[in-house]
CSV table of C-alpha atoms in Angstrom, one decimal:
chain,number,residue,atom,x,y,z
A,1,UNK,CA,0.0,0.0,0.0
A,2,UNK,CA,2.5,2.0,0.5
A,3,UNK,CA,4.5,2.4,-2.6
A,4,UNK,CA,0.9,2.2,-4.2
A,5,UNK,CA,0.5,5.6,-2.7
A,6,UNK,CA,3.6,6.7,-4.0
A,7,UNK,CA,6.4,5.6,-1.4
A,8,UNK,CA,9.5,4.4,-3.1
A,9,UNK,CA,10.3,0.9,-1.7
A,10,UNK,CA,14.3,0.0,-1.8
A,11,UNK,CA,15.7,-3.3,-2.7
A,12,UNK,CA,19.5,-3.7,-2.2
A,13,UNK,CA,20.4,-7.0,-2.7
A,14,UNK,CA,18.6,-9.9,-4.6
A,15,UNK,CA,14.6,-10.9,-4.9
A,16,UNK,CA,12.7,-8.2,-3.4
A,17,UNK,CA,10.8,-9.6,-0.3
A,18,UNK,CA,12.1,-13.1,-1.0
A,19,UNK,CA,12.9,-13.5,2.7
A,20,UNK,CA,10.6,-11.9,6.2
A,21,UNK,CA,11.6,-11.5,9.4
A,22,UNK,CA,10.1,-12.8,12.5
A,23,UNK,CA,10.9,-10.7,15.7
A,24,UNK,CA,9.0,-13.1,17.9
A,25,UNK,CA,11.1,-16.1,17.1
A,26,UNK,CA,14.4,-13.7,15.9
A,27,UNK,CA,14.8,-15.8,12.8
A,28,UNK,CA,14.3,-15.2,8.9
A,29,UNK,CA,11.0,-16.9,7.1
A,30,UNK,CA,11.0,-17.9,3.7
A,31,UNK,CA,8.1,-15.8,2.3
A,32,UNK,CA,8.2,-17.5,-1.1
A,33,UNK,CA,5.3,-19.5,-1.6
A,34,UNK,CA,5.8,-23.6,-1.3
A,35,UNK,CA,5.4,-25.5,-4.9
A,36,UNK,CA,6.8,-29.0,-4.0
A,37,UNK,CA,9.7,-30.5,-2.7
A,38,UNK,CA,13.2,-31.2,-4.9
A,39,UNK,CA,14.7,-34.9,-5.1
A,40,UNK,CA,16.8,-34.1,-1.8
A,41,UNK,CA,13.5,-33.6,0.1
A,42,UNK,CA,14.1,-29.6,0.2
A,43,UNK,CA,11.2,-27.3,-0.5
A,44,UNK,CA,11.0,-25.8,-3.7
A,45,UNK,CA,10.1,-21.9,-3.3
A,46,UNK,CA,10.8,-20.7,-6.6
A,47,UNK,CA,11.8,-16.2,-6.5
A,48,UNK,CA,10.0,-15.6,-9.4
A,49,UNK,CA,6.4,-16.8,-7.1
A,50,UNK,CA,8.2,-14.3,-4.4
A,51,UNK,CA,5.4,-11.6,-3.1
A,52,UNK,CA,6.7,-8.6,-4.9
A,53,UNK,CA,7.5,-10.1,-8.1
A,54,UNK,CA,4.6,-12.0,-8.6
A,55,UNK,CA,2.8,-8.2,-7.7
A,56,UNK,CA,5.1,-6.4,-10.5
A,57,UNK,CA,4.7,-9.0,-12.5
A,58,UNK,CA,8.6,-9.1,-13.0
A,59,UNK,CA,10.5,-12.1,-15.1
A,60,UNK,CA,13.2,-12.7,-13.5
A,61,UNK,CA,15.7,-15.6,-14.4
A,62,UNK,CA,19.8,-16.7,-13.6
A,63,UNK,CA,22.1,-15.1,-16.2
A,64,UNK,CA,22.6,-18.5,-18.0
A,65,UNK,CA,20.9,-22.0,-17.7
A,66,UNK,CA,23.8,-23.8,-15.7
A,67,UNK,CA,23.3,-21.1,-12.5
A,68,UNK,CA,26.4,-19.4,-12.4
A,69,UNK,CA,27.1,-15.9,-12.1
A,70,UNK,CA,28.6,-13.3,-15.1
A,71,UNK,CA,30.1,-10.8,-14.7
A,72,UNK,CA,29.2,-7.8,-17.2
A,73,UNK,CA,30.7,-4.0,-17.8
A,74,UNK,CA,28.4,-1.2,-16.2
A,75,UNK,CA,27.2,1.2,-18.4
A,76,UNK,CA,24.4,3.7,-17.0
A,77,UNK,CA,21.2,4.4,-19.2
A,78,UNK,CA,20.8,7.8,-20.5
A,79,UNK,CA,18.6,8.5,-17.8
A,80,UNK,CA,20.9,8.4,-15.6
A,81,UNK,CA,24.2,9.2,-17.4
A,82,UNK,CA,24.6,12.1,-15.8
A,83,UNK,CA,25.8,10.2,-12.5
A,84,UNK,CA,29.0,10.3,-12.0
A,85,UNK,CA,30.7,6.9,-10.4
A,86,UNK,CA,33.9,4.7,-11.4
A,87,UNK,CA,32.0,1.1,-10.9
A,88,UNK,CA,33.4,-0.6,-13.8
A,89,UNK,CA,31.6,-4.4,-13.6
A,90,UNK,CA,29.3,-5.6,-11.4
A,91,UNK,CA,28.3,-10.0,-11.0
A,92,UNK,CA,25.5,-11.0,-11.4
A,93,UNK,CA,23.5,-13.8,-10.4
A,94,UNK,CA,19.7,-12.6,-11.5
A,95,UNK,CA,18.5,-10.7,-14.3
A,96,UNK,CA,14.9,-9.1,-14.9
A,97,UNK,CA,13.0,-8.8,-19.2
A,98,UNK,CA,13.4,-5.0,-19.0
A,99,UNK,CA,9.2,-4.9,-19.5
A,100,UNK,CA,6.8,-1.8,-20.1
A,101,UNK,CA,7.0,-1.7,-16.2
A,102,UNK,CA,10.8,-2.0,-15.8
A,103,UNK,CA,13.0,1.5,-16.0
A,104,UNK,CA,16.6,-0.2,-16.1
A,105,UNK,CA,19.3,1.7,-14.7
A,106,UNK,CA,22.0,0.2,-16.1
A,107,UNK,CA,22.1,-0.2,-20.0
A,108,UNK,CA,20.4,-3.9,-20.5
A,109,UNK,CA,22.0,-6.5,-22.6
A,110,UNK,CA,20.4,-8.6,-25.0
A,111,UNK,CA,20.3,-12.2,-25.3
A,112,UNK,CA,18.0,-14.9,-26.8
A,113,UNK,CA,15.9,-11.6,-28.2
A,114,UNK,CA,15.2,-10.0,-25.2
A,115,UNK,CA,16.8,-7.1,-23.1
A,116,UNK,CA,17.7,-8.0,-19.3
A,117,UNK,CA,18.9,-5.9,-16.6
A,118,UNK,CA,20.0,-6.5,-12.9
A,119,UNK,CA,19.3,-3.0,-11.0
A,120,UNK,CA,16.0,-1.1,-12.4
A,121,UNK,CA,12.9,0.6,-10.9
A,122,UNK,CA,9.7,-0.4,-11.2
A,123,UNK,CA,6.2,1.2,-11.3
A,124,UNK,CA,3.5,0.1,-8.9
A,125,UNK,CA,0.5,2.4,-8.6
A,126,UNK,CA,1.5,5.8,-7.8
A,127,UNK,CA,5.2,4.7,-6.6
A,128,UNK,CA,8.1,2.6,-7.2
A,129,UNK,CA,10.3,0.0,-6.4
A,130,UNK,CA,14.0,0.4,-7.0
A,131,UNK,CA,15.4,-3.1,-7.2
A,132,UNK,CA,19.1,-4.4,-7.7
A,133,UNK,CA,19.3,-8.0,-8.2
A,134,UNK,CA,23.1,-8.3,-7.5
A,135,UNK,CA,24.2,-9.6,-4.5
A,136,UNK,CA,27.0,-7.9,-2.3
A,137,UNK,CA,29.2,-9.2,0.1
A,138,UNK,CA,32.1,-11.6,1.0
A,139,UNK,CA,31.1,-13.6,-2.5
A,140,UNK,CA,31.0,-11.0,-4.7
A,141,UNK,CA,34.2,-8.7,-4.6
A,142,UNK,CA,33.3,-7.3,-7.7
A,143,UNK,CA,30.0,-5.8,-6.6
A,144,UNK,CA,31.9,-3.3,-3.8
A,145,UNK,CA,31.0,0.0,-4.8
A,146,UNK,CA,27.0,-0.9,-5.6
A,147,UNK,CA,26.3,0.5,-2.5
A,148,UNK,CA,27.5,3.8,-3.2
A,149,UNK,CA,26.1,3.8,-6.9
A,150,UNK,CA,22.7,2.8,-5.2
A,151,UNK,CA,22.7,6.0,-3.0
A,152,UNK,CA,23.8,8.0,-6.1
A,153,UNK,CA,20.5,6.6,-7.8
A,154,UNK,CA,18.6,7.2,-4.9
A,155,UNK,CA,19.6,10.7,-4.2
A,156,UNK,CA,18.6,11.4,-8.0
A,157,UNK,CA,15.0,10.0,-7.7
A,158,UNK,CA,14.3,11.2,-4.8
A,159,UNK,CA,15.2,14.9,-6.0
A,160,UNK,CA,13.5,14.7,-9.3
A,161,UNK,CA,10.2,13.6,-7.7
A,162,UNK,CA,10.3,16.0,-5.4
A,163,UNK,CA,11.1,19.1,-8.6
């Protein structure tokens, strides 16, 4: 409801809303909807049936069929050119179709005829989500100075909606 009436929800890391927090029993919930359970006996709780993206009606999907990471070259869209910021590459591990509903912030790349980005906003009612797919961390060296591009991005949206 909130970003519905025009609050801008902020995603840092990964599938928006994938995981909830329980204060009462100080652990983390899997949100994701159950579908069945995998050979090992684990539950299957695909992101793509995650509460946000099933609301934004996003496609998201790994960067290539074998679930590894790539690593690509950031390049801003014209939108947001004007940003100044030396992150050269980022990894990534999940990629959104840049949709009518998807405002990519980095320039997407094109594969198997469509165009896919990792850190976008999104349109939902009078609002918007501002989602990066990418994680950060330990893992993911590569991904260090996200943060500070994130802010950046922030800063700009937040001032333009407000002109």
């Amino acid at each position: 409801e909130y970003v519905n009436c025009g609050g801008l929800f902020v995603n840092v890391a990964d599938i928006p809303c994938y995981w909830a927090s329980n204060p009462k029993n100080r652990r983390k919930i899997d949100a994701t909807p159950f579908v069945d359970f995998d050979e090992s006996g684990r539950p299957i709780r695909p992101f793509w049936k995650s509460p946000v993206v099933e609301k934004l009606g996003l496609w998201i999907r790994k960067p290539k069929a074998n679930d590894t990471s790539v690593t690509m070259d950031v390049e801003l869209t014209d939108e947001f050119a004007h940003i100044r910021d030396d992150l050269k590459r980022v990894r990534v591990d999940r990629m959104a179709v840049c949709e009518a509903n998807v405002e990519s912030v980095f320039k997407p790349i094109r594969f198997s005829g469509l165009s896919f980005t990792t850190f976008f906003f999104a349109n939902y009612g009078q609002g918007r989500f501002r989602i990066s797919l990418s994680f950060m961390g330990g893992d993911h060296p590569e991904n260090e100075g996200l943060p500070r591009l994130i802010c950046k991005i922030l800063l700009d949206a937040v001032s333009k909606r407000r002109s």
